[in-house]
Amino acid sequence: MSERIKSAGKRYRLEFGAAMTFYMVVLFGAKFLADGVEPGAWLTTLAIAPVVPIVFACIAFFRYYGSLDERERRLMSDAAALSLVIGIFTALTLGFLKSFGVFHFEWDMLWFGPFLIALWGIVRCALLLKR
Amino acid sequence: MENHLKNLRAEKGWSQSDLAEQLDVSRQTVNSLERGKYDPSLPLAFKIARVFALPIEEIFVEEAEDKK
């Protein structure tokens, strides 16, 4: 592997790890501070605070993505497109099952992002094995 | 698309990692190129041609030619 790609990988792991650590700190800090706070500007600020470290994680990812070679970028974008399609089909299927009363569950959009990311990782591995 | 990358690399006595370093790609990409699993973009094909000091058509085999 080219030295440039190797060092980009190291930088990505460091930046992503730092962003995720920051996320945990902000998430638990915000949860702690939000305890008993009435709805309003302060509670809204606390509720959306964990998004900030996620932005840092996204920046780290896109820096890494930009440093990859063309085949790896192609693999990642193909996996992202496939995951999006599977994610949309999953959301539609669950939506229909719920609206037709086949089964009931609580909507929790918070898990849709992590679900898509996990799916993207699985699809990427599958494409890697295929190619 | 078929190509002569593996033979050309062997003639130079380079490992896949050596070639990857020169092309600024991953070793896995060199491996995919050699196995014909990945067709390079035009800029990468030109880079490969430059590294081996050969015209592109002497490295990569056209699809139609491939089927003959």
Short mmCIF file of C-alpha atoms in Angstrom, two decimals:
data_model
loop_
_atom_site.label_atom_id
_atom_site.label_comp_id
_atom_site.label_asym_id
_atom_site.label_seq_id
_atom_site.Cartn_x
_atom_site.Cartn_y
_atom_site.Cartn_z
CA MET A 1 0.00 0.00 0.00
CA SER A 2 1.23 3.47 -0.79
CA GLU A 3 2.74 5.29 2.20
CA ARG A 4 0.38 8.21 1.61
CA ILE A 5 -2.71 5.95 1.85
CA LYS A 6 -1.25 4.21 4.92
CA SER A 7 -0.69 7.48 6.76
CA ALA A 8 -4.15 8.69 5.70
CA GLY A 9 -5.59 5.52 7.29
CA LYS A 10 -3.69 6.17 10.52
CA ARG A 11 -4.86 9.80 10.59
CA TYR A 12 -8.45 8.69 9.95
CA ARG A 13 -8.43 6.18 12.82
CA LEU A 14 -7.02 8.84 15.14
CA GLU A 15 -9.47 11.57 14.08
CA PHE A 16 -12.47 9.22 14.03
CA GLY A 17 -11.55 7.74 17.42
CA ALA A 18 -11.21 11.23 18.91
CA ALA A 19 -14.59 12.28 17.43
CA MET A 20 -16.28 9.16 18.86
CA THR A 21 -14.71 9.72 22.29
CA PHE A 22 -15.92 13.33 22.15
CA TYR A 23 -19.37 12.00 21.15
CA MET A 24 -19.58 9.74 24.19
CA VAL A 25 -18.52 12.57 26.51
CA VAL A 26 -21.03 15.03 24.97
CA LEU A 27 -23.82 12.44 24.88
CA PHE A 28 -23.53 11.41 28.54
CA GLY A 29 -22.81 15.02 29.59
CA ALA A 30 -25.90 16.30 27.77
CA LYS A 31 -28.06 13.48 29.21
CA PHE A 32 -26.83 14.32 32.71
CA LEU A 33 -27.41 18.08 32.31
CA ALA A 34 -30.83 17.59 30.66
CA ASP A 35 -32.21 15.77 33.69
CA GLY A 36 -35.19 17.76 34.94
CA VAL A 37 -34.73 20.65 32.47
CA GLU A 38 -37.97 22.12 31.12
CA PRO A 39 -38.50 22.18 27.33
CA GLY A 40 -36.93 25.31 25.89
CA ALA A 41 -33.80 26.68 24.27
CA TRP A 42 -31.42 25.07 26.79
CA LEU A 43 -32.97 21.61 26.45
CA THR A 44 -32.93 21.95 22.64
CA THR A 45 -29.24 22.87 22.77
CA LEU A 46 -28.50 19.85 24.97
CA ALA A 47 -30.55 17.55 22.73
CA ILE A 48 -28.69 18.47 19.56
CA ALA A 49 -25.23 18.81 21.17
CA PRO A 50 -24.25 15.14 20.37
CA VAL A 51 -24.63 15.95 16.66
CA VAL A 52 -21.54 18.21 16.79
CA PRO A 53 -19.02 15.36 17.36
CA ILE A 54 -20.80 13.40 14.61
CA VAL A 55 -20.01 16.30 12.24
CA PHE A 56 -16.33 15.94 13.23
CA ALA A 57 -16.52 12.18 12.52
CA CYS A 58 -18.04 12.92 9.10
CA ILE A 59 -15.27 15.41 8.31
CA ALA A 60 -12.68 12.77 9.30
CA PHE A 61 -14.40 10.21 7.05
CA PHE A 62 -14.58 12.48 4.01
CA ARG A 63 -10.91 13.46 4.43
CA TYR A 64 -10.09 9.75 4.44
CA TYR A 65 -12.40 9.06 1.50
CA GLY A 66 -10.64 11.76 -0.52
CA SER A 67 -7.26 10.18 0.16
CA LEU A 68 -8.24 6.70 -1.05
CA ASP A 69 -7.38 5.42 -4.50
CA GLU A 70 -10.01 5.28 -7.26
CA ARG A 71 -10.87 1.57 -6.83
CA GLU A 72 -11.45 1.93 -3.09
CA ARG A 73 -13.56 5.05 -3.60
CA ARG A 74 -15.59 3.19 -6.23
CA LEU A 75 -16.10 0.28 -3.84
CA MET A 76 -17.23 2.58 -1.04
CA SER A 77 -19.63 4.54 -3.24
CA ASP A 78 -21.10 1.37 -4.79
CA ALA A 79 -21.65 0.00 -1.28
CA ALA A 80 -23.23 3.31 -0.19
CA ALA A 81 -25.63 3.29 -3.17
CA LEU A 82 -26.63 -0.33 -2.54
CA SER A 83 -27.06 0.28 1.19
CA LEU A 84 -29.28 3.28 0.48
CA VAL A 85 -31.52 1.17 -1.76
CA ILE A 86 -31.69 -1.67 0.80
CA GLY A 87 -32.30 0.88 3.58
CA ILE A 88 -35.17 2.51 1.68
CA PHE A 89 -36.74 -0.89 0.93
CA THR A 90 -36.40 -1.88 4.59
CA ALA A 91 -37.99 1.38 5.76
CA LEU A 92 -40.84 1.02 3.24
CA THR A 93 -41.45 -2.63 4.16
CA LEU A 94 -41.54 -1.86 7.88
CA GLY A 95 -43.77 1.16 7.19
CA PHE A 96 -46.29 -0.94 5.27
CA LEU A 97 -46.25 -3.71 7.87
CA LYS A 98 -47.00 -1.14 10.54
CA SER A 99 -49.65 0.76 8.59
CA PHE A 100 -51.47 -2.48 7.67
CA GLY A 101 -51.36 -3.50 11.32
CA VAL A 102 -49.34 -6.68 10.75
CA PHE A 103 -47.15 -5.82 13.70
CA HIS A 104 -46.52 -2.84 15.88
CA PHE A 105 -43.32 -1.25 16.94
CA GLU A 106 -42.12 2.10 18.12
CA TRP A 107 -40.50 4.30 15.51
CA ASP A 108 -37.03 5.24 16.56
CA MET A 109 -35.30 7.19 13.82
CA LEU A 110 -32.17 7.39 15.97
CA TRP A 111 -31.31 3.82 14.92
CA PHE A 112 -31.79 4.32 11.20
CA GLY A 113 -28.39 6.02 10.80
CA PRO A 114 -26.41 3.31 12.63
CA PHE A 115 -28.44 0.69 10.72
CA LEU A 116 -27.43 2.25 7.39
CA ILE A 117 -23.78 2.47 8.48
CA ALA A 118 -23.74 -1.20 9.57
CA LEU A 119 -25.47 -2.19 6.33
CA TRP A 120 -22.93 -0.18 4.34
CA GLY A 121 -20.10 -2.03 6.09
CA ILE A 122 -21.67 -5.44 5.33
CA VAL A 123 -22.33 -4.55 1.66
CA ARG A 124 -18.77 -3.23 1.32
CA CYS A 125 -17.37 -6.53 2.63
CA ALA A 126 -19.62 -8.46 0.23
CA LEU A 127 -18.44 -6.35 -2.74
CA LEU A 128 -14.81 -6.78 -1.65
CA LEU A 129 -15.22 -10.58 -1.66
CA LYS A 130 -16.98 -10.47 -5.04
CA ARG A 131 -14.31 -8.30 -6.68
CA MET B 1 -10.19 -6.11 -19.27
CA GLU B 2 -7.11 -8.28 -19.62
CA ASN B 3 -3.65 -6.84 -19.27
CA HIS B 4 0.03 -7.74 -19.08
CA LEU B 5 0.62 -6.01 -15.77
CA LYS B 6 1.66 -9.11 -13.84
CA ASN B 7 4.29 -10.10 -16.42
CA LEU B 8 5.57 -6.55 -16.78
CA ARG B 9 5.87 -6.21 -13.02
CA ALA B 10 7.68 -9.56 -12.80
CA GLU B 11 10.12 -8.47 -15.53
CA LYS B 12 10.99 -5.41 -13.46
CA GLY B 13 11.34 -7.57 -10.34
CA TRP B 14 8.82 -5.46 -8.43
CA SER B 15 6.42 -6.67 -5.78
CA GLN B 16 2.78 -5.58 -5.86
CA SER B 17 3.60 -3.21 -3.01
CA ASP B 18 6.47 -1.67 -5.00
CA LEU B 19 4.16 -1.00 -7.94
CA ALA B 20 1.41 0.27 -5.63
CA GLU B 21 3.85 2.77 -4.13
CA GLN B 22 4.80 4.08 -7.58
CA LEU B 23 1.18 4.35 -8.69
CA ASP B 24 0.02 5.81 -5.37
CA VAL B 25 -2.67 3.15 -4.98
CA SER B 26 -3.21 0.30 -2.52
CA ARG B 27 -1.64 -3.12 -3.01
CA GLN B 28 -5.15 -4.57 -3.27
CA THR B 29 -5.82 -2.27 -6.22
CA VAL B 30 -2.70 -3.55 -8.01
CA ASN B 31 -3.91 -7.08 -7.32
CA SER B 32 -7.38 -6.31 -8.74
CA LEU B 33 -5.83 -4.68 -11.81
CA GLU B 34 -3.59 -7.68 -12.45
CA ARG B 35 -6.49 -10.11 -12.17
CA GLY B 36 -8.54 -7.98 -14.56
CA LYS B 37 -11.15 -7.44 -11.85
CA TYR B 38 -10.83 -3.69 -12.01
CA ASP B 39 -10.46 -1.48 -15.09
CA PRO B 40 -8.41 1.62 -14.32
CA SER B 41 -9.52 5.13 -15.15
CA LEU B 42 -7.75 6.86 -18.02
CA PRO B 43 -5.47 8.89 -15.68
CA LEU B 44 -4.42 5.72 -13.83
CA ALA B 45 -3.89 3.86 -17.10
CA PHE B 46 -1.61 6.67 -18.29
CA LYS B 47 0.25 6.56 -14.98
CA ILE B 48 0.77 2.79 -15.38
CA ALA B 49 2.01 3.35 -18.94
CA ARG B 50 4.43 6.00 -17.68
CA VAL B 51 5.78 3.72 -14.93
CA PHE B 52 6.49 0.93 -17.43
CA ALA B 53 7.53 3.36 -20.19
CA LEU B 54 5.16 1.63 -22.61
CA PRO B 55 2.12 2.72 -24.63
CA ILE B 56 -1.23 1.91 -22.98
CA GLU B 57 -2.20 -0.54 -25.75
CA GLU B 58 0.89 -2.65 -24.99
CA ILE B 59 -0.26 -3.07 -21.39
CA PHE B 60 -4.04 -3.39 -21.71
CA VAL B 61 -5.84 -5.69 -24.12
CA GLU B 62 -8.97 -4.31 -25.78
CA GLU B 63 -12.19 -6.22 -25.09
CA ALA B 64 -12.80 -7.04 -28.80
CA GLU B 65 -9.21 -8.21 -29.21
CA ASP B 66 -9.67 -10.18 -26.01
CA LYS B 67 -12.52 -12.25 -27.51
CA LYS B 68 -10.63 -13.25 -30.68
#
